[in-house]
Tab-separated table of C-alpha atoms in Angstrom:
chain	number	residue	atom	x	y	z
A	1	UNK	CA	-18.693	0.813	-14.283
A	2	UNK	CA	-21.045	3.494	-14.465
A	3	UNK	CA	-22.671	2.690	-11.232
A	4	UNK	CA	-19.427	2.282	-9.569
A	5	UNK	CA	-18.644	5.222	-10.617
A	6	UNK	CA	-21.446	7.233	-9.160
A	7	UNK	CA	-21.082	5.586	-5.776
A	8	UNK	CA	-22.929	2.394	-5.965
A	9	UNK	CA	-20.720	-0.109	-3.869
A	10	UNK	CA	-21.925	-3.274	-5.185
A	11	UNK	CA	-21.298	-2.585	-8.623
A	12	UNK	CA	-17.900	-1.464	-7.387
A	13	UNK	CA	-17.303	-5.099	-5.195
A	14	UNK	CA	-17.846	-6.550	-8.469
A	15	UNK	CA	-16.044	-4.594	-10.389
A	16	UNK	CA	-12.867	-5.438	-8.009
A	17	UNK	CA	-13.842	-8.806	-8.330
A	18	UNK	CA	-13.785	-9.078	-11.792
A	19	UNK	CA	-10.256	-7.451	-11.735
A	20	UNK	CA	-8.539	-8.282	-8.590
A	21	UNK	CA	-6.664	-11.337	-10.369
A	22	UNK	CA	-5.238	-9.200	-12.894
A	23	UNK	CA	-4.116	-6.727	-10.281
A	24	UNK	CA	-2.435	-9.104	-8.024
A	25	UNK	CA	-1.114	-11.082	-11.055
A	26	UNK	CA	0.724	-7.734	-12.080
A	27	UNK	CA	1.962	-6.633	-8.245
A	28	UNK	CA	3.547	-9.891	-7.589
A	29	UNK	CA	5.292	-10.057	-10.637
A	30	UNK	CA	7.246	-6.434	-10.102
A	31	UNK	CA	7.300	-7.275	-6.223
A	32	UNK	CA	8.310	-10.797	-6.420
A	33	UNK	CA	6.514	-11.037	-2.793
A	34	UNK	CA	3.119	-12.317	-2.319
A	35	UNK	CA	2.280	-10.033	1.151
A	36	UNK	CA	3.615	-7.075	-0.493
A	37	UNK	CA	1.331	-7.784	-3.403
A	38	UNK	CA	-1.465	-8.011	-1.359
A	39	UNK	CA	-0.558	-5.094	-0.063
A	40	UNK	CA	-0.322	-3.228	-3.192
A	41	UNK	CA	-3.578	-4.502	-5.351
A	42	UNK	CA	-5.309	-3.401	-1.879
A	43	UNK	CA	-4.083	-0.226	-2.365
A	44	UNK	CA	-4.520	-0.074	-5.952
A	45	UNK	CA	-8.383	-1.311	-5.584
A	46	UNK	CA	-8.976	1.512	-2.468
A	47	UNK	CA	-7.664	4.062	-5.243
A	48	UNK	CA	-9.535	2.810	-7.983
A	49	UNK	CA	-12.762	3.496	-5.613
A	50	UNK	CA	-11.474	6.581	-4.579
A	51	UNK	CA	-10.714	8.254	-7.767
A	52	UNK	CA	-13.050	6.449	-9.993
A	53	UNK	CA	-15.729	9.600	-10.615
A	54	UNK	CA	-12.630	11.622	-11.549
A	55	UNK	CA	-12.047	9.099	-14.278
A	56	UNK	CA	-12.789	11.137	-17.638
A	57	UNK	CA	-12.997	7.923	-20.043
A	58	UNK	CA	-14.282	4.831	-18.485
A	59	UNK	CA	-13.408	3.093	-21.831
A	60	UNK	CA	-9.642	3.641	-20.258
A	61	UNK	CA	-10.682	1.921	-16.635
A	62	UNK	CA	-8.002	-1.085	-18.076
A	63	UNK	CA	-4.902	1.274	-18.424
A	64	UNK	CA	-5.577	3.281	-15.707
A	65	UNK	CA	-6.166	0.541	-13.165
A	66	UNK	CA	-2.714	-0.889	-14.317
A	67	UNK	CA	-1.171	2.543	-13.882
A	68	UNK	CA	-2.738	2.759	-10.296
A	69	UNK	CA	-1.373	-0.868	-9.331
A	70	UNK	CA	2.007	-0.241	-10.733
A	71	UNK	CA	1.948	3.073	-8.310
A	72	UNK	CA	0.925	1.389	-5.569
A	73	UNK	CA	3.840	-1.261	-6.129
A	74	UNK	CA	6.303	1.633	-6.475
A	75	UNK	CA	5.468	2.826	-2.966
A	76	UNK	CA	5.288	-0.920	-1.529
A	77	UNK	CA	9.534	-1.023	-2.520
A	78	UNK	CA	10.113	1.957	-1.320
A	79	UNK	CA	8.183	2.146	2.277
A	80	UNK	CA	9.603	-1.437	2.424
A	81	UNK	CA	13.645	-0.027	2.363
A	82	UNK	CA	12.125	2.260	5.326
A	83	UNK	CA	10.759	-0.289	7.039
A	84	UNK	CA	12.189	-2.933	9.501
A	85	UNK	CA	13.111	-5.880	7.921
A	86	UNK	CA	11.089	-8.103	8.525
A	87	UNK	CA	11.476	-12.350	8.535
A	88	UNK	CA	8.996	-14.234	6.470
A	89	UNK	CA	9.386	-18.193	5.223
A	90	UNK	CA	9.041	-18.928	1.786
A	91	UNK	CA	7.513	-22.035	1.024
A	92	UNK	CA	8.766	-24.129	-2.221
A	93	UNK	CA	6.376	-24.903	-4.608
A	94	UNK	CA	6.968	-28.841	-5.508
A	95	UNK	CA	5.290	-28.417	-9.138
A	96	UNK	CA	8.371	-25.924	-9.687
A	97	UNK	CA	10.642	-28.802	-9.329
A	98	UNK	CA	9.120	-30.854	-11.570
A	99	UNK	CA	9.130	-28.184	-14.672
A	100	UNK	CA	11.774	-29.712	-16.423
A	101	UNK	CA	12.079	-26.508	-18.795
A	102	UNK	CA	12.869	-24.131	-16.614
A	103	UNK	CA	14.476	-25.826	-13.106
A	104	UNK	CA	14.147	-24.126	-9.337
A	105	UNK	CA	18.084	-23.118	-10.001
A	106	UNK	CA	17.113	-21.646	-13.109
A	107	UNK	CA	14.181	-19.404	-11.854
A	108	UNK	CA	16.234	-18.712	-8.360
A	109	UNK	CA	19.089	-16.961	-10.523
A	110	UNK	CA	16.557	-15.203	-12.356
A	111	UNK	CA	14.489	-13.799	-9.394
A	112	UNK	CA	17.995	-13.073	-8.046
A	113	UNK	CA	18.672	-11.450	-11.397
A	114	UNK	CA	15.321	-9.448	-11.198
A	115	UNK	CA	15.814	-8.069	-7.617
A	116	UNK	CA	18.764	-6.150	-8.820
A	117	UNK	CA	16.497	-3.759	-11.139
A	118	UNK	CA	14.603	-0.462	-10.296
A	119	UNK	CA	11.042	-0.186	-10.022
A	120	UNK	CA	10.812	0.800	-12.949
A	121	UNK	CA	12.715	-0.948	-14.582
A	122	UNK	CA	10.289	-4.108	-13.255
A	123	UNK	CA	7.380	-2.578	-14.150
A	124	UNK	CA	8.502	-2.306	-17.939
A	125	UNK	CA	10.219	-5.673	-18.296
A	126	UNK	CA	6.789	-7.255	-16.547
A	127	UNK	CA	4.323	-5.133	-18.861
A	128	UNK	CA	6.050	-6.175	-21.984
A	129	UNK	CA	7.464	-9.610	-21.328
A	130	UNK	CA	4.392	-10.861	-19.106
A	131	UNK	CA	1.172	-8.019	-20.411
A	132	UNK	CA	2.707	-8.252	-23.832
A	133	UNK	CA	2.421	-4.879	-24.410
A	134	UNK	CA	4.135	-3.173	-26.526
A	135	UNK	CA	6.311	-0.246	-25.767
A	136	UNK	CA	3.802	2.275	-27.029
A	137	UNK	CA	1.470	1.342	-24.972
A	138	UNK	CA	3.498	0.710	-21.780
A	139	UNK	CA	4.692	4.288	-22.481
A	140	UNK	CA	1.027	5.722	-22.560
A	141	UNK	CA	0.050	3.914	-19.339
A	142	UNK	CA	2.960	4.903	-17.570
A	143	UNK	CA	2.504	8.647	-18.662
A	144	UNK	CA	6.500	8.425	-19.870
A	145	UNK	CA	7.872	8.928	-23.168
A	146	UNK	CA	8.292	6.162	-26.010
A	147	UNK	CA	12.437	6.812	-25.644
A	148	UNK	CA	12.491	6.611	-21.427
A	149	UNK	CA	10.020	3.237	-22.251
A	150	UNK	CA	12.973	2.111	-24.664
A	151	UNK	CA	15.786	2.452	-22.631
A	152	UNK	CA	14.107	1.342	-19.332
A	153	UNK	CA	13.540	-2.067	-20.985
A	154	UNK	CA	17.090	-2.207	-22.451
A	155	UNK	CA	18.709	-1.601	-19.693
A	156	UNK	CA	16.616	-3.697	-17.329
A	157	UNK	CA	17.395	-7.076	-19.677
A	158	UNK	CA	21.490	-6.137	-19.908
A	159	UNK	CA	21.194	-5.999	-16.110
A	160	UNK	CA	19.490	-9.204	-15.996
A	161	UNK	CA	22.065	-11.131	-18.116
A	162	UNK	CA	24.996	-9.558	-16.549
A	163	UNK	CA	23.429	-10.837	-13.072
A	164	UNK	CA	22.683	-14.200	-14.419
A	165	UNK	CA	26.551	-14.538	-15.901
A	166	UNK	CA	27.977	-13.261	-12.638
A	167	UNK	CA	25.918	-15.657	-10.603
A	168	UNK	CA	26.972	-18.291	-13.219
A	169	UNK	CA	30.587	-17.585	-12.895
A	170	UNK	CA	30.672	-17.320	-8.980
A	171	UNK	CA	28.904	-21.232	-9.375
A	172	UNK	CA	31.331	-22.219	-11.711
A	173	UNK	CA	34.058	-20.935	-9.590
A	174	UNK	CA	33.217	-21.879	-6.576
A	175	UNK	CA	33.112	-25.552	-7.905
A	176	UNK	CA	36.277	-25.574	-9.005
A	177	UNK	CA	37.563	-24.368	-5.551
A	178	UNK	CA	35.916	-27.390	-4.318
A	179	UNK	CA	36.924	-30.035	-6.654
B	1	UNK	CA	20.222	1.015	-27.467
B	2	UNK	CA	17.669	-0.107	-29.310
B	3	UNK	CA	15.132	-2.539	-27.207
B	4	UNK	CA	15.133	-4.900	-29.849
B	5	UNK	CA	13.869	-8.140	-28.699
B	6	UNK	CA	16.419	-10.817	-28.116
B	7	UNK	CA	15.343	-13.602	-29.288
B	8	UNK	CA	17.476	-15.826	-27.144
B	9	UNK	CA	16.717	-14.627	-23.667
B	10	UNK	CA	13.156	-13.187	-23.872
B	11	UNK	CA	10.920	-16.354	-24.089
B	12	UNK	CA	12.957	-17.555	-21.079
B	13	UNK	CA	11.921	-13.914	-18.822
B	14	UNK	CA	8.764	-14.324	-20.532
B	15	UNK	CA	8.352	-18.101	-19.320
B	16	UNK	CA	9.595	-17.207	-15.481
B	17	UNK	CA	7.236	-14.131	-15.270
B	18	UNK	CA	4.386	-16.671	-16.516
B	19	UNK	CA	4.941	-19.494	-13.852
B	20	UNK	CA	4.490	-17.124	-10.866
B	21	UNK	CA	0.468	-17.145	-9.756
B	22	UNK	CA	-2.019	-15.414	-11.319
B	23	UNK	CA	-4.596	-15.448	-8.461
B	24	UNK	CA	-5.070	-13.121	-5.584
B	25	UNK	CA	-5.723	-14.927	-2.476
B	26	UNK	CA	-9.623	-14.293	-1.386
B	27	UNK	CA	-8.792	-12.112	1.868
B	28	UNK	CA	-7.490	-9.452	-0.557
B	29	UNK	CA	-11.133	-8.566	-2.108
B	30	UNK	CA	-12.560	-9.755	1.403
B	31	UNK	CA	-10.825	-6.467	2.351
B	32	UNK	CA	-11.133	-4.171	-0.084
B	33	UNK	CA	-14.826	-4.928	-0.017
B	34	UNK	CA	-14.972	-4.387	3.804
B	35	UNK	CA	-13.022	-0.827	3.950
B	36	UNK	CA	-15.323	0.761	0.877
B	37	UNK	CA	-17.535	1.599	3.173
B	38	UNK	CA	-15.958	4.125	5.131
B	39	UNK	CA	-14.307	5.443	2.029
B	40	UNK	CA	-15.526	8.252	0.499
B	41	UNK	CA	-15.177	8.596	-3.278
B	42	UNK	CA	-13.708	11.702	-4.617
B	43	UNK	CA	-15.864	14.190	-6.608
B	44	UNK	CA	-14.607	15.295	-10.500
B	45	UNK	CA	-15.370	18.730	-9.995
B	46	UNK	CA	-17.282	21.022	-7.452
B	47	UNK	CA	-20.644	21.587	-8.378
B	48	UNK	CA	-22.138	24.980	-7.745
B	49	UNK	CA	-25.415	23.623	-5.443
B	50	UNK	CA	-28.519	24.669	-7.144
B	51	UNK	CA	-29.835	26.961	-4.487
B	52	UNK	CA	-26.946	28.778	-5.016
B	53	UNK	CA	-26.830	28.927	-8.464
B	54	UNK	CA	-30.423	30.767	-9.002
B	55	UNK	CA	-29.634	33.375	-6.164
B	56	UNK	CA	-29.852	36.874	-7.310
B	57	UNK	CA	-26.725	38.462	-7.858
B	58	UNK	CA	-27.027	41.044	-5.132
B	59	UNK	CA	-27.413	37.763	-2.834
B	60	UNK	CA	-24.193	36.237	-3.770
B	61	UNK	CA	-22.411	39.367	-3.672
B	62	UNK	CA	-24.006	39.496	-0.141
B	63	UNK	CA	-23.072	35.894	0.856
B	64	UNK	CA	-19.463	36.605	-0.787
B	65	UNK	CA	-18.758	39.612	1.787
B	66	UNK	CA	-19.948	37.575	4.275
B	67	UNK	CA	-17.516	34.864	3.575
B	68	UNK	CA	-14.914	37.186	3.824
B	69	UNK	CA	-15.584	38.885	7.119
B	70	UNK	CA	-15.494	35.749	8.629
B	71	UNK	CA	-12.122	34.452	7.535
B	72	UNK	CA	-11.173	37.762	8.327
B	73	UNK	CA	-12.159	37.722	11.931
B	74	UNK	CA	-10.939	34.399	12.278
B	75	UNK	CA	-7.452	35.511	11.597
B	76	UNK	CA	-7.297	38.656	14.006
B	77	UNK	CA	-8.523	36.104	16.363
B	78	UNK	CA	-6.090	33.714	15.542
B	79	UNK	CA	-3.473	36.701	15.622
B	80	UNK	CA	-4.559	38.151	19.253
B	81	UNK	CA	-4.564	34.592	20.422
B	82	UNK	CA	-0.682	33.365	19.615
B	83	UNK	CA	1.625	36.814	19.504
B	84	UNK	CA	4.540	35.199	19.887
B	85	UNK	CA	3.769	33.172	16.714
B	86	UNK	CA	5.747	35.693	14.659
B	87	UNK	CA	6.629	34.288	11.019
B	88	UNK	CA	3.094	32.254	10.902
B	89	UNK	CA	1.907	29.155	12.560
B	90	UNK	CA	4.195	26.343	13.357
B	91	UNK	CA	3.893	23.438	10.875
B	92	UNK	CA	4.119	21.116	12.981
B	93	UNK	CA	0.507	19.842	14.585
B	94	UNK	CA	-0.566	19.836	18.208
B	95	UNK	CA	-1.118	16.182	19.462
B	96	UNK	CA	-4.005	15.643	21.143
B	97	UNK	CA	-3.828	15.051	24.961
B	98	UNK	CA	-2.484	11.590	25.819
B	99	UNK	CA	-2.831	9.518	28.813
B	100	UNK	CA	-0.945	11.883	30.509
B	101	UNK	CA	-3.890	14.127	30.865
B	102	UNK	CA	-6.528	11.905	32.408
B	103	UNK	CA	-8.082	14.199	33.947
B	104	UNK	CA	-9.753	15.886	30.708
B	105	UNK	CA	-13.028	16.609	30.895
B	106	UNK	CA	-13.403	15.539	26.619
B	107	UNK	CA	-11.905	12.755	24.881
B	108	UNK	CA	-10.133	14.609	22.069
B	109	UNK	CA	-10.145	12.581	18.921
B	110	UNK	CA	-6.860	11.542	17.815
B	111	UNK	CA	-5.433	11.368	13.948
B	112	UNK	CA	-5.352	7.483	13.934
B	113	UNK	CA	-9.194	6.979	15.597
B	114	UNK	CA	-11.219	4.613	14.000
B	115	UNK	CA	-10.822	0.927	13.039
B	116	UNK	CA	-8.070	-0.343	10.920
B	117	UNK	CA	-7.503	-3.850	8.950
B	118	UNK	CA	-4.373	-5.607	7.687
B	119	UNK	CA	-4.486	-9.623	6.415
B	120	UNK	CA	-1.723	-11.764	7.794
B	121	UNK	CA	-0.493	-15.236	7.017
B	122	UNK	CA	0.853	-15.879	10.243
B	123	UNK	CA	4.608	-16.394	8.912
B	124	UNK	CA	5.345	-12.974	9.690
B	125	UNK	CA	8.702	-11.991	12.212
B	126	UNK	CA	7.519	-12.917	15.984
B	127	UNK	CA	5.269	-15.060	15.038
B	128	UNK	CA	6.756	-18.182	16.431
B	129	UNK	CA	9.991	-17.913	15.226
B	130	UNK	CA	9.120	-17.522	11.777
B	131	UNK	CA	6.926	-20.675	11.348
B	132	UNK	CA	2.989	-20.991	10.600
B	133	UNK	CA	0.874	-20.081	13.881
B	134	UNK	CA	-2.631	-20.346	12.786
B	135	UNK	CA	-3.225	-18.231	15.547
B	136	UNK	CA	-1.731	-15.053	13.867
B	137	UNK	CA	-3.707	-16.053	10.279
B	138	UNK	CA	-6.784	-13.757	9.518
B	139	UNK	CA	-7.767	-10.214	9.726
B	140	UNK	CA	-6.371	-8.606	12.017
B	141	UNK	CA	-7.551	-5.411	13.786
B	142	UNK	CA	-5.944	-1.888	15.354
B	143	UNK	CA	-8.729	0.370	16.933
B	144	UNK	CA	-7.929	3.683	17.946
B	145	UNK	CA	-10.396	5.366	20.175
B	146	UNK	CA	-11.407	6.681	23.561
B	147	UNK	CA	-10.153	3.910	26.475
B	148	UNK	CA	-12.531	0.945	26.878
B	149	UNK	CA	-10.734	0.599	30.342
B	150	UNK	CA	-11.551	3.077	32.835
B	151	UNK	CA	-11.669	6.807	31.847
B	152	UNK	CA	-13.161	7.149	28.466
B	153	UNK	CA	-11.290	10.199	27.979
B	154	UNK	CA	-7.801	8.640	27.153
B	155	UNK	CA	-7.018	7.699	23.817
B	156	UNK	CA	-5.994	3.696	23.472
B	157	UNK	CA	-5.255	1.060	20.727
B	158	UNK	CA	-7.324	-2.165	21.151
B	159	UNK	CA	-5.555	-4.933	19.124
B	160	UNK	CA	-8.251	-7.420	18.149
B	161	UNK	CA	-6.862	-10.491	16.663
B	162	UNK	CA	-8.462	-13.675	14.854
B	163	UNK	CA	-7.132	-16.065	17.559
B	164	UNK	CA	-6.167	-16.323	21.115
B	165	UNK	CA	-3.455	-13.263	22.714
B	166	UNK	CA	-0.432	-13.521	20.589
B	167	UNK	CA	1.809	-10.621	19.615
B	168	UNK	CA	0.284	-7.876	20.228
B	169	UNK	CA	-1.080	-6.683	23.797
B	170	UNK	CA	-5.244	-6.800	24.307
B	171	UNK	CA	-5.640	-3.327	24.914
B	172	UNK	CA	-2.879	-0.411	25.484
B	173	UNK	CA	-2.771	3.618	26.224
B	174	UNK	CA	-1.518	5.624	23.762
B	175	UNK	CA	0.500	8.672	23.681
B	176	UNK	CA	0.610	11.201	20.330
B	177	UNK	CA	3.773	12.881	20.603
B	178	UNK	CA	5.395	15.707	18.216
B	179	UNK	CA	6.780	14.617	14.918
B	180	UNK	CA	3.992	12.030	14.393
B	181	UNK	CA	4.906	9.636	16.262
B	182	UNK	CA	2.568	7.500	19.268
B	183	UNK	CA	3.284	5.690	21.718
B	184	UNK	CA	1.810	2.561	22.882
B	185	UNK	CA	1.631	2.063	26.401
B	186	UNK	CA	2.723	-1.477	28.402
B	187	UNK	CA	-0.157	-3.714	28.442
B	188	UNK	CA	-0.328	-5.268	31.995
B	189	UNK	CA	-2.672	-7.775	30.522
B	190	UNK	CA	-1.666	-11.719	30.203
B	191	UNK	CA	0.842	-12.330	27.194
B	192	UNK	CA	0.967	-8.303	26.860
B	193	UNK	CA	4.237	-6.335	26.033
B	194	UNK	CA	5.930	-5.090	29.271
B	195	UNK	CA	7.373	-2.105	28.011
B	196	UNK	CA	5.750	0.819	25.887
B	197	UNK	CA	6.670	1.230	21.946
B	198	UNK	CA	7.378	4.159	19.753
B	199	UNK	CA	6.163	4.344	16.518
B	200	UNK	CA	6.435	6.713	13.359
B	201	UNK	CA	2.578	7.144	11.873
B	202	UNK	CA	2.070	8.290	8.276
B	203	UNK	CA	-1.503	8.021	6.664
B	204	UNK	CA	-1.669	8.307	3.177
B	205	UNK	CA	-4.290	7.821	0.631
B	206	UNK	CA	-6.546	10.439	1.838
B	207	UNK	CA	-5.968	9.019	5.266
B	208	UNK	CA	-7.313	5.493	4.600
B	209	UNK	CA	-3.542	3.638	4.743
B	210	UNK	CA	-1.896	3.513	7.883
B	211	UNK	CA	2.025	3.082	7.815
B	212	UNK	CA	3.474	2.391	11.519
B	213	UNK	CA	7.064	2.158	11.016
B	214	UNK	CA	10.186	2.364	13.551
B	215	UNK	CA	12.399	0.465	15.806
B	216	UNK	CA	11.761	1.789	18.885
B	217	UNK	CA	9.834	-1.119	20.501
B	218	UNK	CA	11.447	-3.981	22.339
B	219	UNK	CA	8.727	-5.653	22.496
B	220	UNK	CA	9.040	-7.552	19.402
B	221	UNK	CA	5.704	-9.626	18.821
B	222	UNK	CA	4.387	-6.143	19.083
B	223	UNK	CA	6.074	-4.762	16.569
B	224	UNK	CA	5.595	-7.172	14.106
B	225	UNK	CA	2.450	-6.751	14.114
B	226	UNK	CA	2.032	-2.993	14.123
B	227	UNK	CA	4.803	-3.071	11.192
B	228	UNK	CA	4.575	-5.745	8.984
B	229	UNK	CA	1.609	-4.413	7.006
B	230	UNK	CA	-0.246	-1.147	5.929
B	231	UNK	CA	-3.437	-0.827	7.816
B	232	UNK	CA	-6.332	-0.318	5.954
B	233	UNK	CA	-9.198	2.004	7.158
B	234	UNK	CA	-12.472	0.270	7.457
B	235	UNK	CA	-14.627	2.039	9.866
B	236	UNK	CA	-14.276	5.800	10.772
């Protein structure tokens, strides 16, 4: 990290190698769009070069990386509600359908569910429910305060279950219309 | 409000969130790998050179009102040369000359010059109606530069794709207008747009991410191209 840091490229390709997983693991999560990921940990890995000499403690490359990807998702919403929309096929994944825990209606109403939070909001519910970190630390990385963490993560999971019960009771509703 | 964890609905987020992938397809690093290059890294702190920093003080003080004149001159230059700029300079920035002025003795270098990459899948709008074209998968490639088609002095965009002509037209003129925004000439070319497109540019990340955005293009395959991803800056 050293060497990346004072300019040497190849240290730096594998340094985005060794992370570029992690990165795209985290973008796609809060973007729920594998382009726009790709998009995003691109961005996040140009910063990382960028920036990396102004990096005071390497021993914080982790948290900081995290905090550059979660950025670089931030902007990807945003420039996206600018942008034209734009027409893009999603293919199904057949192992999905076979998960017997958790069916393809099941994860539909929850990526429905998810789409209806902020930013934010998604990039707190993903670091703690997904990272596992706890609100401390999602609080440090983020450069917010414990209480904002808090309340971001409440209010981001009673948003989620009010979707999910709306969703259920237009279903329900809608059957009994047709029966 | 507390955040306490519900014990009920969190292994089921916690599930969802783990199903989705965990690895980045290989053109991401391919591409990151490929701009770094051209990218500069940013310096912690400005280092006073050596040379500098042994010079006698009488030489710095020397070099110091030096410094000054010149800025100084500069502005009563820049003064004399625009009086009816009363108030300051305009903010807004002077495009370079477009095709318009062909006869320019100088290519003047545009904002956008130099090579940019974006990865597509091929599923993106205009691409065949929304399926797969295998044509449109791959790197693909805006250059901004002086005209490879006769005079060298206009500015163009080349768009250089991993298959056969597509979307986007082989070569086009381009126009930098006020408000930064180009425009991208028709492309007379085989399979090229008929009609010229309007674009809003915005580079961010010291210049190095290329956002094209707007609608004013009717030529569609065109403008899914030049919109559906940020370039990337991989040679200057």
């Amino acid at each position: 990290m050293d060497r990346a840091a004072a300019g040497d490229r190849d240290a730096f390709s594998a340094l985005a190698a060794a992370t570029v997983d992690r990165c795209y693991a985290l973008a796609y999560r809060i973007l729920r769009d594998p382009y726009r990921a790709q998009d995003a940990t691109q961005q996040a890995l140009i910063g990382a070069w960028q920036d990396l000499p102004t990096l005071r403690d390497l021993d914080r490359f982790d948290a900081w990386l995290y905090r550059l990807v979660v950025n670089a998702c931030y902007i990807e919403i945003r420039s996206d509600r600018r942008r034209a929309a734009r027409v893009r096929v999603l293919t199904l994944d057949a192992d999905r359908s076979a998960d017997p825990a958790t069916g393809v209606a099941d994860r539909d109403a929850l990526d429905h569910a998810f789409r209806s939070l902020t930013p934010e909001q998604r990039a707190v519910v993903v670091s703690h429910h997904y990272l596992g970190y706890p609100l401390t630390e999602i609080a440090e990385n983020l450069g917010i305060p414990v209480g904002t963490a808090r309340s971001r993560l409440h209010y981001a999971v009673r948003q989620l279950r009010a979707v999910l019960d709306s969703d259920a009771r237009n279903v329900a509703t809608s059957q009994e219309q047709s029966a | 409000m507390n955040g306490a964890p519900n014990p009920s609905f969190d292994p089921r987020i916690a599930s969802w969130l783990e199903d989705d992938p965990a690895t980045a397809p290989a053109q991401v690093l391919e591409t990151v790998i490929a701009s770094i290059p051209s990218i500069p890294q940013r310096r912690a702190a400005l280092r006073v050179p050596w040379s500098v920093s042994r010079m006698y003080t009488f030489a710095r003080a020397l070099v110091g009102v030096a410094v000054v004149a010149i800025v100084a001159g500069g502005l009563i230059l820049a003064s004399l040369r625009s009086p009816a700029t009363v108030g300051g300079p305009s903010v807004t920035p002077s495009p370079p000359a477009g095709p318009s002025s062909a006869t320019t003795a100088t290519y003047s270098p545009g904002p956008l010059d130099g090579t940019w990459s974006a990865t597509f899948s091929g599923t993106e709008a205009g691409f065949k109606s929304g399926a797969i074209d295998p044509r449109g998968v791959g790197t693909w490639k805006l250059v901004f530069g002086p005209s490879p088609q006769g005079s060298a002095f206009v500015p163009s965009v080349i768009t250089l794709h991993p298959g056969t002509q597509l979307a986007a037209g082989s070569a086009a003129l381009i126009e930098y207008l006020p408000g930064g925004v180009v425009q991208v000439a028709a492309d007379p070319g085989v399979g090229g747009c008929s009609t010229p497109g309007t674009y809003h540019y915005v580079l961010t990340g010291t210049t190095v991410v290329l956002t094209l955005t707007g609608s004013g293009d009717s030529c569609l395959g065109r403008a899914a191209v030049m919109t559906a991803h940020p370039w990337i800056k991989t040679i200057p």
